[in-house]
Coordinates of C-alpha atoms in Angstrom, one line a residue:
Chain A
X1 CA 0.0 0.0 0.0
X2 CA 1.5 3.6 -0.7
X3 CA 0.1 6.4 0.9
X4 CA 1.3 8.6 -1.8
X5 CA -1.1 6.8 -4.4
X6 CA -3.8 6.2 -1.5
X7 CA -3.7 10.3 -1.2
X8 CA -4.3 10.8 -4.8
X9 CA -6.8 8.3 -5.5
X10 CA -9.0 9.8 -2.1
X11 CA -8.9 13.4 -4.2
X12 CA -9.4 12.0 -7.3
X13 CA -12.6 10.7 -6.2
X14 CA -13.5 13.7 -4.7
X15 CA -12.8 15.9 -8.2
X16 CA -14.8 13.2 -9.9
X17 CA -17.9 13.5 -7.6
X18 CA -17.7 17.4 -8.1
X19 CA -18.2 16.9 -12.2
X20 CA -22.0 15.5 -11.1
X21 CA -22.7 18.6 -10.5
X22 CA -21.0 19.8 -12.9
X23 CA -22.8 18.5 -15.5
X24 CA -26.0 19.5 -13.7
X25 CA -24.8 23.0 -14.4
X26 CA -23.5 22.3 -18.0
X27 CA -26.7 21.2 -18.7
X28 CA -29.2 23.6 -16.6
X29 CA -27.7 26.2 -18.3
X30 CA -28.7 25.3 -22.0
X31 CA -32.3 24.6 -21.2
X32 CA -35.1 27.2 -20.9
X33 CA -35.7 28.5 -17.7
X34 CA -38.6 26.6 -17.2
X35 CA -36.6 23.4 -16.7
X36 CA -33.5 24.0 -15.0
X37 CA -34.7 22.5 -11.3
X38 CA -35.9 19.6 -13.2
X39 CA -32.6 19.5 -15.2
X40 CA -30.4 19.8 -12.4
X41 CA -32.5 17.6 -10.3
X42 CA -31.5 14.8 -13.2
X43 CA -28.7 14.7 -12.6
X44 CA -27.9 15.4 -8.4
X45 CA -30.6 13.1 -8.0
X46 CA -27.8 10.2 -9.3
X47 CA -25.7 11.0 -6.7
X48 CA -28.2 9.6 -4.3
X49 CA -29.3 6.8 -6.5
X50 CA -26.4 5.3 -7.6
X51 CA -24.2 6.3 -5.2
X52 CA -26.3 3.7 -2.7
X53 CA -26.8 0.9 -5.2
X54 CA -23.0 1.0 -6.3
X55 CA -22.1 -0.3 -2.9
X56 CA -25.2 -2.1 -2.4
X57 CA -24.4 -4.2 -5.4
X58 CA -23.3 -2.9 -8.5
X59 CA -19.8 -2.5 -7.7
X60 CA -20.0 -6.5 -7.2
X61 CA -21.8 -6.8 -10.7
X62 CA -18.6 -4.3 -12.3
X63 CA -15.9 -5.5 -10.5
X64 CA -16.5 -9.0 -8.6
X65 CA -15.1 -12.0 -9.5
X66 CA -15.6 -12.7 -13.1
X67 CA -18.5 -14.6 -14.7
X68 CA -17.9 -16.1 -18.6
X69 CA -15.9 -12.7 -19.3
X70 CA -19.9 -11.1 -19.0
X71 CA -20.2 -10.1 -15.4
X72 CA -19.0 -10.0 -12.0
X73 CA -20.8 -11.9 -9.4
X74 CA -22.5 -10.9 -6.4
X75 CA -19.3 -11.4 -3.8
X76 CA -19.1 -7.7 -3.1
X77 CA -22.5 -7.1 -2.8
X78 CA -23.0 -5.1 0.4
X79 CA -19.0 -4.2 0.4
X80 CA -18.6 -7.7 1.6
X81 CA -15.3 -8.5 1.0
X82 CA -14.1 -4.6 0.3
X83 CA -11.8 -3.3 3.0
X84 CA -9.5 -0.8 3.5
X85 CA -6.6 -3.3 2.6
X86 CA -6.1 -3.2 -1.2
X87 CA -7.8 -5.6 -3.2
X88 CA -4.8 -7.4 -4.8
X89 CA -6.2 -7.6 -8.4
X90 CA -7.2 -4.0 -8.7
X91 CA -5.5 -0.8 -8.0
X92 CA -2.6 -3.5 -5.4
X93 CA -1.3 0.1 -4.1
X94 CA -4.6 1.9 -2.7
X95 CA -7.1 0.5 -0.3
X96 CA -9.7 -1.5 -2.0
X97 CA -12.2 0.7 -0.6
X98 CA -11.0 3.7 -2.4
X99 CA -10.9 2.0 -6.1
X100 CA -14.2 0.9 -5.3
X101 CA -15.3 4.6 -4.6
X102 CA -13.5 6.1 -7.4
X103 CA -15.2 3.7 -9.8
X104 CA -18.4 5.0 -8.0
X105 CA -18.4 8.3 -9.2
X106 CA -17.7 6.8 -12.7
X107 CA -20.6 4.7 -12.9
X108 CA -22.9 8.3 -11.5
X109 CA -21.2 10.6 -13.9
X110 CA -22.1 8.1 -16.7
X111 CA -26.1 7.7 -15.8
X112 CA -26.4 11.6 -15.1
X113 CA -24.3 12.3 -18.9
X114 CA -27.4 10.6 -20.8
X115 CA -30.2 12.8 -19.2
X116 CA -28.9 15.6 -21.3
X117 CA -30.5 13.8 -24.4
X118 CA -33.9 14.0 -22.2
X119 CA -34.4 16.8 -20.7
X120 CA -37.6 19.5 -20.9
X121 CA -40.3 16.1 -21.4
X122 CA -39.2 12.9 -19.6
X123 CA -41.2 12.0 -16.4
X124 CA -38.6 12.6 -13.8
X125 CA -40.5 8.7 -12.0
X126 CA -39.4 7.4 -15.2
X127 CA -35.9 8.3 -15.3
X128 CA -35.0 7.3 -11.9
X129 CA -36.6 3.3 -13.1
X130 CA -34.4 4.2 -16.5
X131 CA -31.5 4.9 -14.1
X132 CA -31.2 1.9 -11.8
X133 CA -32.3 -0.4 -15.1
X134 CA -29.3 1.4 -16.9
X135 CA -27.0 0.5 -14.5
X136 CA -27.6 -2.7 -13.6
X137 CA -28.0 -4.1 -17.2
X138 CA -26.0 -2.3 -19.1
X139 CA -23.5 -0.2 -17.3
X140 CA -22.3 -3.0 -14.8
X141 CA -21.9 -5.4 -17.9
X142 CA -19.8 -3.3 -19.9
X143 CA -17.9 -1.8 -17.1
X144 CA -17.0 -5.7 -16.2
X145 CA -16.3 -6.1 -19.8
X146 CA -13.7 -3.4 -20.3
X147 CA -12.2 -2.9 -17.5
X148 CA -13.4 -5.7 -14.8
X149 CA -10.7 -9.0 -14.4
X150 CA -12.0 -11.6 -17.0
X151 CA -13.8 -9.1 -18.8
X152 CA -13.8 -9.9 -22.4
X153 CA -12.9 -6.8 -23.7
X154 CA -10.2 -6.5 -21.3
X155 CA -8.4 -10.4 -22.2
X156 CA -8.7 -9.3 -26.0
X157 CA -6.6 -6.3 -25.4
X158 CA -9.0 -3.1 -26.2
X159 CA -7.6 -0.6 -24.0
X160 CA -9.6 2.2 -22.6
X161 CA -8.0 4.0 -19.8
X162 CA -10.6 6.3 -18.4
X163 CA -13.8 5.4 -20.2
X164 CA -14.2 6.7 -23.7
X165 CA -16.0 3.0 -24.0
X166 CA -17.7 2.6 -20.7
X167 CA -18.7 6.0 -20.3
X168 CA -19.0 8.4 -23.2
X169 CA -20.0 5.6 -26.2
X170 CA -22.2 4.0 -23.5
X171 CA -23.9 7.0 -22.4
X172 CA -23.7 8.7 -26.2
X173 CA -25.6 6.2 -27.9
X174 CA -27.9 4.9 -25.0
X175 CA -29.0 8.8 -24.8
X176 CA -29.5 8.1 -28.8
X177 CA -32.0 4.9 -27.8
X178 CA -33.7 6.9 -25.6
X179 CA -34.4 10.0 -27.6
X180 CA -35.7 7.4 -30.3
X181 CA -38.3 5.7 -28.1
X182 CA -38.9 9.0 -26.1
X183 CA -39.4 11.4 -28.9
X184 CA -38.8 15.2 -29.2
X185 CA -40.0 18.0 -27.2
X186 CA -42.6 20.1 -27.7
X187 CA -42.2 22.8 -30.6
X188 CA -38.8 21.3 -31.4
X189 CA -37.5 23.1 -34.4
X190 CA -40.4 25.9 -34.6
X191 CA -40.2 27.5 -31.0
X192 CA -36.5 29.3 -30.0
X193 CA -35.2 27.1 -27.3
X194 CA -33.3 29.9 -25.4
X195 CA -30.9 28.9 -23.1
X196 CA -31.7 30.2 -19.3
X197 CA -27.7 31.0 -18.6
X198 CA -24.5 30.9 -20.2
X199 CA -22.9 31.2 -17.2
X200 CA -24.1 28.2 -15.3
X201 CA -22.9 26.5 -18.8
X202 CA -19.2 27.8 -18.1
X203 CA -19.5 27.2 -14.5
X204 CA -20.7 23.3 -15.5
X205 CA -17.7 22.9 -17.8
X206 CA -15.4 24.1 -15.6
X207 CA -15.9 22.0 -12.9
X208 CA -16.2 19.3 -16.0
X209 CA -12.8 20.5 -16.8
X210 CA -11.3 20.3 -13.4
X211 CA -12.8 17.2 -12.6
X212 CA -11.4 15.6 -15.5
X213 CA -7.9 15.9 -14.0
X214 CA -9.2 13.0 -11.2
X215 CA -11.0 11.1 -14.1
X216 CA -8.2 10.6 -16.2
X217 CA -4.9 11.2 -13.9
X218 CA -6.9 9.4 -10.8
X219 CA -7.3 6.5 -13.7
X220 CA -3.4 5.8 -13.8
X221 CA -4.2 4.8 -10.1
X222 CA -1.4 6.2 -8.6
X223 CA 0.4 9.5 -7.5
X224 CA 2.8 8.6 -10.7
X225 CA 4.5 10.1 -14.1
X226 CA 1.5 8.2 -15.9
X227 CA -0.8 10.3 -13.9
X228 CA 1.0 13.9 -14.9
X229 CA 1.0 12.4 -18.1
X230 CA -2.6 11.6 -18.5
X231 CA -3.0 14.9 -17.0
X232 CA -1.2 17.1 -19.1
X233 CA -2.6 14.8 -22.0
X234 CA -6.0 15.7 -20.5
X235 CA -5.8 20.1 -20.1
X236 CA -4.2 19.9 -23.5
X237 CA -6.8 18.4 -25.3
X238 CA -9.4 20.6 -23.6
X239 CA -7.6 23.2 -24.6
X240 CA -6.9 22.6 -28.3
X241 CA -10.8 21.6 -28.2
X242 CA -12.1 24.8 -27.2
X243 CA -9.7 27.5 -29.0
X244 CA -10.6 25.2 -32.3
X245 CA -14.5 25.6 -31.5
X246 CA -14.3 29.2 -30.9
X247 CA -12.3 29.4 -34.2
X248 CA -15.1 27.6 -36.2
X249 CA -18.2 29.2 -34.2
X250 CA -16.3 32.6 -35.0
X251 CA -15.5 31.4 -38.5
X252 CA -19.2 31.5 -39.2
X253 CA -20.2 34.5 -37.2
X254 CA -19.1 35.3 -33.4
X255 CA -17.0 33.2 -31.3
X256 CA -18.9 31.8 -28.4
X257 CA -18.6 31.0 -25.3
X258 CA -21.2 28.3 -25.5
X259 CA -18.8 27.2 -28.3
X260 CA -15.6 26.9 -26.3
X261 CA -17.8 25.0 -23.4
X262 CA -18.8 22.7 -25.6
X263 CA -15.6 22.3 -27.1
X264 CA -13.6 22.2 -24.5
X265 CA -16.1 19.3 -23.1
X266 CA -15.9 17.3 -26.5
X267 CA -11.8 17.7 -26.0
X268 CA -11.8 16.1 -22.8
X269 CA -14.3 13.2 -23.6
X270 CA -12.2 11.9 -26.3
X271 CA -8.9 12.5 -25.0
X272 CA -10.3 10.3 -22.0
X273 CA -9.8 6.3 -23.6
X274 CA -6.0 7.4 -24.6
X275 CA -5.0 9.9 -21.7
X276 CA -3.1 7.5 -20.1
X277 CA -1.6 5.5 -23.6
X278 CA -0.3 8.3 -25.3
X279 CA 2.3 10.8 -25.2
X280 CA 0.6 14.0 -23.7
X281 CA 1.3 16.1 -27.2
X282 CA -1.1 14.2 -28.8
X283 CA -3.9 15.0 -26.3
X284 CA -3.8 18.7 -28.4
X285 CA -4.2 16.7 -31.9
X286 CA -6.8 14.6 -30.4
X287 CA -8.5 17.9 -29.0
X288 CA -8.4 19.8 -32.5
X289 CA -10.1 16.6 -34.2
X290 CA -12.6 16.3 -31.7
X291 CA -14.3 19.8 -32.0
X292 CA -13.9 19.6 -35.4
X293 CA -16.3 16.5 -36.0
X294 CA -17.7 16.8 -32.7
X295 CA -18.7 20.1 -34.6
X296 CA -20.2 19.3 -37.3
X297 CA -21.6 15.9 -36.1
X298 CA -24.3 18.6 -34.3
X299 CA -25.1 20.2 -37.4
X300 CA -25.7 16.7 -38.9
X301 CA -27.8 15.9 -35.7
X302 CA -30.0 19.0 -36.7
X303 CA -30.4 17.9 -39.9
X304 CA -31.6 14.7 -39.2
X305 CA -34.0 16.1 -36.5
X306 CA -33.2 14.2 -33.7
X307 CA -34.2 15.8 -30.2
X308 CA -31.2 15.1 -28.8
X309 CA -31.6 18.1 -26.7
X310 CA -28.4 18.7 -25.2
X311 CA -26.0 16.5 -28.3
X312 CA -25.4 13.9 -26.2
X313 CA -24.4 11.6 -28.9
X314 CA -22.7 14.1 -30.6
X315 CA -20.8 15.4 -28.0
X316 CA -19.9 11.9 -25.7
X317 CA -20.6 9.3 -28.0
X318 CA -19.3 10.6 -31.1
X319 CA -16.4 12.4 -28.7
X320 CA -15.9 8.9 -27.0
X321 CA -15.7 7.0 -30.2
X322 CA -13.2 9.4 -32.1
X323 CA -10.8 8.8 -29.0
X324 CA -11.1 5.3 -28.6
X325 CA -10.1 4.9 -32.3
X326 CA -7.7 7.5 -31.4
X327 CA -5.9 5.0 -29.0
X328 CA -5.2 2.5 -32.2
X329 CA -2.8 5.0 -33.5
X330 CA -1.7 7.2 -30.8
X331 CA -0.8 4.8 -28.5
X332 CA 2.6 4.4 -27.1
X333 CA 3.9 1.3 -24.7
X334 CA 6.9 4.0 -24.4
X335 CA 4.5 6.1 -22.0
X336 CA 2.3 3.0 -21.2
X337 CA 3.9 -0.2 -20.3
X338 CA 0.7 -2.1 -20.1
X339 CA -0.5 -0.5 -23.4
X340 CA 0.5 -1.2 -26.6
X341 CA 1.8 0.5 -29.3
X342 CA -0.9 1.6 -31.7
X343 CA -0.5 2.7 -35.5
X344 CA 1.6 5.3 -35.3
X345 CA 4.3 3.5 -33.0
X346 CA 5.0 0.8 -35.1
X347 CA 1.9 -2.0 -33.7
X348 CA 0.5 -1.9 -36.9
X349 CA -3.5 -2.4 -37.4
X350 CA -4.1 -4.7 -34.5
X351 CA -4.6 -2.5 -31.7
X352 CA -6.9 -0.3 -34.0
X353 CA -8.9 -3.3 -34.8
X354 CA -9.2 -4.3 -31.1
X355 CA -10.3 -0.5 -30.3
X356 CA -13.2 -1.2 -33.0
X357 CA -14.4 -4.3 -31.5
X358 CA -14.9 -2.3 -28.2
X359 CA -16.2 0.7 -30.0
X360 CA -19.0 -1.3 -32.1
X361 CA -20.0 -4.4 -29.5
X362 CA -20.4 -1.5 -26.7
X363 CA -22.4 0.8 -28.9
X364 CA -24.2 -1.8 -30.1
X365 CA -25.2 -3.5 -26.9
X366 CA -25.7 0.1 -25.0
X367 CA -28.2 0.8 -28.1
X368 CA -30.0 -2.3 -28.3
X369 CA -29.9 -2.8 -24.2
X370 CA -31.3 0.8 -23.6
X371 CA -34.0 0.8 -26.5
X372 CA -35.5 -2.4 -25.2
X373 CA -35.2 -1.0 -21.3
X374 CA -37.3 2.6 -23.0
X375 CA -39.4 0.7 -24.4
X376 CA -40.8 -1.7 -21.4
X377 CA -41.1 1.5 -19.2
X378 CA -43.4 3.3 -22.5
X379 CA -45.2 0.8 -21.8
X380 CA -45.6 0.8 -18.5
X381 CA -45.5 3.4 -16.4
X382 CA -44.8 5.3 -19.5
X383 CA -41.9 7.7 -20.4
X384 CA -43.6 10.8 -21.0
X385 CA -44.9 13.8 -18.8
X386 CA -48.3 15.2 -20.1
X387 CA -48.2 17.4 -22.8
X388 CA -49.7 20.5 -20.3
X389 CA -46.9 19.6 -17.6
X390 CA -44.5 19.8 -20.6
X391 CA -45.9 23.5 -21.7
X392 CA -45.8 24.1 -18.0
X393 CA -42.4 23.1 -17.6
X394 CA -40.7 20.0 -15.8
X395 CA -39.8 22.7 -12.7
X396 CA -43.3 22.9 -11.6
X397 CA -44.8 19.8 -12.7
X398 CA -42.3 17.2 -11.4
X399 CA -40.9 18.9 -8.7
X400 CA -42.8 22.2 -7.8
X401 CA -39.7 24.3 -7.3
X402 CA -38.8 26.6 -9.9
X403 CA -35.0 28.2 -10.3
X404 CA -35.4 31.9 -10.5
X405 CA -37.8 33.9 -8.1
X406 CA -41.2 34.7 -8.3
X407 CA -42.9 38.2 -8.7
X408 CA -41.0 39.2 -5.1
Chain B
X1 CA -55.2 64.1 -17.8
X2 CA -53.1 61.8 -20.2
X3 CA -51.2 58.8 -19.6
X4 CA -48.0 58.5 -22.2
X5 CA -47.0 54.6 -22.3
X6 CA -43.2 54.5 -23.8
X7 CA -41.4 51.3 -24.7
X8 CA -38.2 52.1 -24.4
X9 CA -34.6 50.5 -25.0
X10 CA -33.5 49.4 -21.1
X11 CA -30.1 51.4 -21.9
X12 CA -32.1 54.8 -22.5
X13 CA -33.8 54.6 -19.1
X14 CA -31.8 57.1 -17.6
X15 CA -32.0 59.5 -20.7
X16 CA -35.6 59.7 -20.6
X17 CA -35.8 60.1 -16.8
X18 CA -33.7 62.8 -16.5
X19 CA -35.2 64.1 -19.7
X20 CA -38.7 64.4 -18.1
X21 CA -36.9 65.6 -14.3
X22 CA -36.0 68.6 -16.7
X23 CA -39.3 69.4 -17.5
X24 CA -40.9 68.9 -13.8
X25 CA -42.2 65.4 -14.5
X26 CA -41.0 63.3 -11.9
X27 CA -43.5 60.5 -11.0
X28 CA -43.2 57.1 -13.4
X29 CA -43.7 54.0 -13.3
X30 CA -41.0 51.4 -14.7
X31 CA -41.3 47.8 -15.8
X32 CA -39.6 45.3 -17.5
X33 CA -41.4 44.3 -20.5
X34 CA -40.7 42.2 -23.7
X35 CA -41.9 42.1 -26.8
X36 CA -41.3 42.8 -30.8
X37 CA -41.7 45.5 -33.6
X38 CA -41.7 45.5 -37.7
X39 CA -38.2 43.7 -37.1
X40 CA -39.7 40.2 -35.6
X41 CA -36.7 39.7 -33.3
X42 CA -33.2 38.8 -33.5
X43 CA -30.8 35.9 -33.9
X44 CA -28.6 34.9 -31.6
X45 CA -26.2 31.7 -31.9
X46 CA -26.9 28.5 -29.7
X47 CA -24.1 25.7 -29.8
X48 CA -24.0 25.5 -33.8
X49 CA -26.3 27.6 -36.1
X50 CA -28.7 30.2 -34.4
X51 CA -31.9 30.6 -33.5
X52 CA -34.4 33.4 -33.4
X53 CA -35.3 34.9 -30.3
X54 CA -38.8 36.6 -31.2
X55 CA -39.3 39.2 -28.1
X56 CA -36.9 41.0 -27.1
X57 CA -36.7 42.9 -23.3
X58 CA -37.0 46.9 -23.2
X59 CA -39.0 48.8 -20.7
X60 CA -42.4 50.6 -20.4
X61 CA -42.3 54.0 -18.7
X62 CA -45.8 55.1 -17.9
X63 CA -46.0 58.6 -16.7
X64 CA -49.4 60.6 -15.8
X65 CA -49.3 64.3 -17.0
X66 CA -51.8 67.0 -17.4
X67 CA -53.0 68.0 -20.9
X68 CA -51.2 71.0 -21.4
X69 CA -47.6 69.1 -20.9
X70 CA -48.4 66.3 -22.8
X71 CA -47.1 67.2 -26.0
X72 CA -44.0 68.7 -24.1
X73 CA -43.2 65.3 -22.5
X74 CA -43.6 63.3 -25.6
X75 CA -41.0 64.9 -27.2
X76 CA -38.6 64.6 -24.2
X77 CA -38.9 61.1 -24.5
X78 CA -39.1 61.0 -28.4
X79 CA -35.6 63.3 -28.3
X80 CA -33.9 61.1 -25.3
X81 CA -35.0 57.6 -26.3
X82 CA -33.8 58.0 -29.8
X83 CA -30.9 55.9 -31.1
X84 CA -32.2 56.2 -34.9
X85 CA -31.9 52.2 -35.4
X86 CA -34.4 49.4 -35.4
X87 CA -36.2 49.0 -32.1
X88 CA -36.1 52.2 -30.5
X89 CA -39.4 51.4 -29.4
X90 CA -42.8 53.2 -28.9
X91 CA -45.2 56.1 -27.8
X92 CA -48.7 55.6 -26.8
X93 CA -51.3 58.3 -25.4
X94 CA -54.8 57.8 -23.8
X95 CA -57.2 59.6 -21.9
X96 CA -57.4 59.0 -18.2
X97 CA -60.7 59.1 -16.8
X98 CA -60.0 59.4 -13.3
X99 CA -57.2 59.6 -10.2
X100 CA -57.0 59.1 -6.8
X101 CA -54.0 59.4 -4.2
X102 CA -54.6 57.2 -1.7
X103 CA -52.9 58.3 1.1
X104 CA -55.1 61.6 1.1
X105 CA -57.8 60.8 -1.0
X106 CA -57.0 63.8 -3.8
X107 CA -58.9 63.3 -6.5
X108 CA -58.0 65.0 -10.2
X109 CA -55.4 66.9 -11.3
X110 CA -54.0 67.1 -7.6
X111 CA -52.8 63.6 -7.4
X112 CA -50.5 64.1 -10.7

């Protein structure tokens, strides 16, 4: 055990539990005022949800003892079996507690990402059934499969260090499903859509941003030169993300600071599969590339008229999926020892082909898995508010708060 | 009596008040308002693209005046609220029937 690593992993957790929030914020900012309780309460509300059944079970189902490379079995459930001594298959340097946590906050980050694709209609009964479905069937699985020992993804050698597979292409195109079975809002693509704050947007993404240096540096596991390189690999993506954004939002008329939230957000989800595989330089190429088709993926999304309310998809999931390609060429056993090297470094094709195994069984089971789960709860308790709570707005018809004053 | 409702741009607030303090006119009533003229709103940009935002905020200064200064105060306002672009906003005049202060009880001209 080091208490050096044990230090960095208990503050990592802590910046990863402040992105929750933090997407609360990125999120309640882009809606219309009439839905930011209910689109903040989306997402805090996961903290409480999943931050119970993690340790009631689901941390057993991600990380216990593995069953036919699927799942984990139920030995952990109840944190039987997790103590503070380290676990000796995961994170062997940092109480087994700790890892445990920190994987926590992962799997609450991941539900709370896909309720941006949702927001301003879904019954706020039906997300929370959505939610504890979501993670037992599909984010436990693939969380066991990518990064849980025996996992099938893991034994073929797909590599994802912070979750550009389990958490943005999960949550990109499960949010995708759901918009399909859910439908768009009210007025989508006639009525302005205003955006109650920018600044609560800014404020989101930078306590995204800041967050992110727990996600991806906390995922070298370790107080380390992986972890400053995972983290330098991290800001510099973000960076390169959001100056290119602002370049192409000003390209076509003002640069905004919508625009360099958004990029900067896209920057740092697909700089996270490779933060911790690649030298930290490539983090900025990997940000440039990102906001360029993280860019115009959105128009495309418009074009097809998808609700996807707050891109989603095109933000995480096609974000997550650029980087986890990413790591076939960028990856270097030279920063990584247990990577490999991808394209660029002399490994040839074969990492980048593992990387697209990962990339199209996990989008395809998150799409499948969360279009069936949608479609059970249509049907019955159903997935919709009432189209005059809708007009109303979620603040007052799900929750009877609202976010800005009344007439006093 | 007439009653002068102005929609005004919020930044010419102070121009107009001070305006009609010039004149002697110092009661008013302020409030924030939104709405839209000939130009149907403006466009601002969302993540990509824009969209068109169809009311715009600007305020409504309602100030009570006797007959006589009417005309006088609609031209303070006309000459202080004036930027010469789009959306400089709007005048309206109307008879009022009846006032009352109701800490006295005045009735008339007397409460203006």
């Amino acid at each position: 055990m080091s208490a050096g690593d044990t230090g960095w992993i208990l503050v990592s957790i802590a910046l990863v539990m402040l992105m929750t929030p933090g997407v609360a914020l990125f999120y309640g900012g882009m809606v219309r005022k009439k839905s930011v309780i209910s689109t903040l309460m989306m997402n805090f509300a996961m903290l409480g949800v999943i931050g119970l059944l993690w340790v009631v079970y689901a941390y057993s189902l991600s990380f216990g003892p593995d069953i036919g490379g699927l799942i984990g079995n139920l030995k952990h459930v109840f944190l039987t079996g997790v103590e503070a001594e380290p676990s000796g298959v995961y994170a062997t340097t940092v109480p087994h507690l700790a890892f445990m946590m920190f994987q926590g906050m992962f799997a609450i980050i991941t539900v709370a990402l896909i309720t941006g694709a949702v927001v301003e209609r879904i019954k706020f009964s039906a997300l929370m059934v959505f939610a504890v479905a979501w993670l037992t069937l599909i984010y436990a699985p693939v969380a066991h499969w990518v990064w849980g020992d025996g996992g099938w993804l893991l034994k073929l050698g797909a590599l994802d260090f912070a979750g550009g597979i389990v958490v943005h292409i999960n949550a990109g195109l499960s949010a995708l499903a759901l918009v399909l079975v859910l439908g768009a809002r009210r007025g989508f693509k006639h009525e302005p859509m205003e955006p109650s704050s920018i600044p609560l947007v800014m404020i989101g993404a930078a306590l995204l941003w800041f967050g992110w240096f727990g996600f991806n540096a906390g995922s070298a596991l370790g107080a380390s030169g992986l972890a400053s390189s995972a983290l330098v690999a991290t800001n510099s993506a973000g960076a390169a993300a959001a100056t290119t954004w602002m370049l192409l939002a000003w390209n076509q008329r003002r640069p905004t600071l919508l625009g360099v939230a958004t990029g900067a957000v896209a920057g740092l989800a697909a700089v996270t599969p490779g933060a911790g595989f690649i030298p930290p330089i490539y983090g900025a190429a990997i940000g440039i590339i990102a906001a360029i088709v993280c860019y115009y993926a959105m128009i495309a999304k418009m074009k097809l008229g998808v609700d996807d309310s707050l891109d989603v998809m095109a933000v995480h999931g096609i974000g997550g999926i650029l980087g986890v390609l990413a790591v076939g060429i960028f990856a270097s056993a030279a920063v990584n020892p247990a990577g490999t090297d991808g394209l660029l470094f002399g490994g040839g094709l074969s990492l980048l082909g593992k990387q697209l195994v990962g990339t199209v069984s996990v989008g395809a089971f998150a799409f499948g898995g969360t279009w069936i789960i949608a479609k059970i709860i249509n049907a019955t308790i159903g997935l919709r508010v009432k189209e005059m709570e809708e007009v109303v707005g979620l603040d007052l018809s799900q929750h009877g708060e609202r976010a800005f004053g009344g007439i006093r | 009596m007439k009653k002068i409702e102005a929609v005004i741009r919020e930044e010419k607030l102070d121009a107009v008040k001070k305006a009609l303090e010039e004149m002697g006119i110092h009661g008013m009533t302020v409030t924030e308002v939104s709405g839209r003229g000939q130009q149907k709103g403006i466009s601002l940009q969302w993540r990509v693209g824009e969209y068109r935002v169809d009311f715009l905020p600007k305020l409504k200064v309602e100030v009570i005046c006797h007959d006589d200064d009417c005309h006088l105060a609609i031209e303070a306002i006309m000459k202080s609220a004036k930027t010469g672009r789009i959306g400089d906003g709007k005048i309206f005049v109307m008879p009022v029937e009846a006032a009352y202060r109701i800490r006295t009880g005045e009735t008339g001209e007397a409460v203006i």
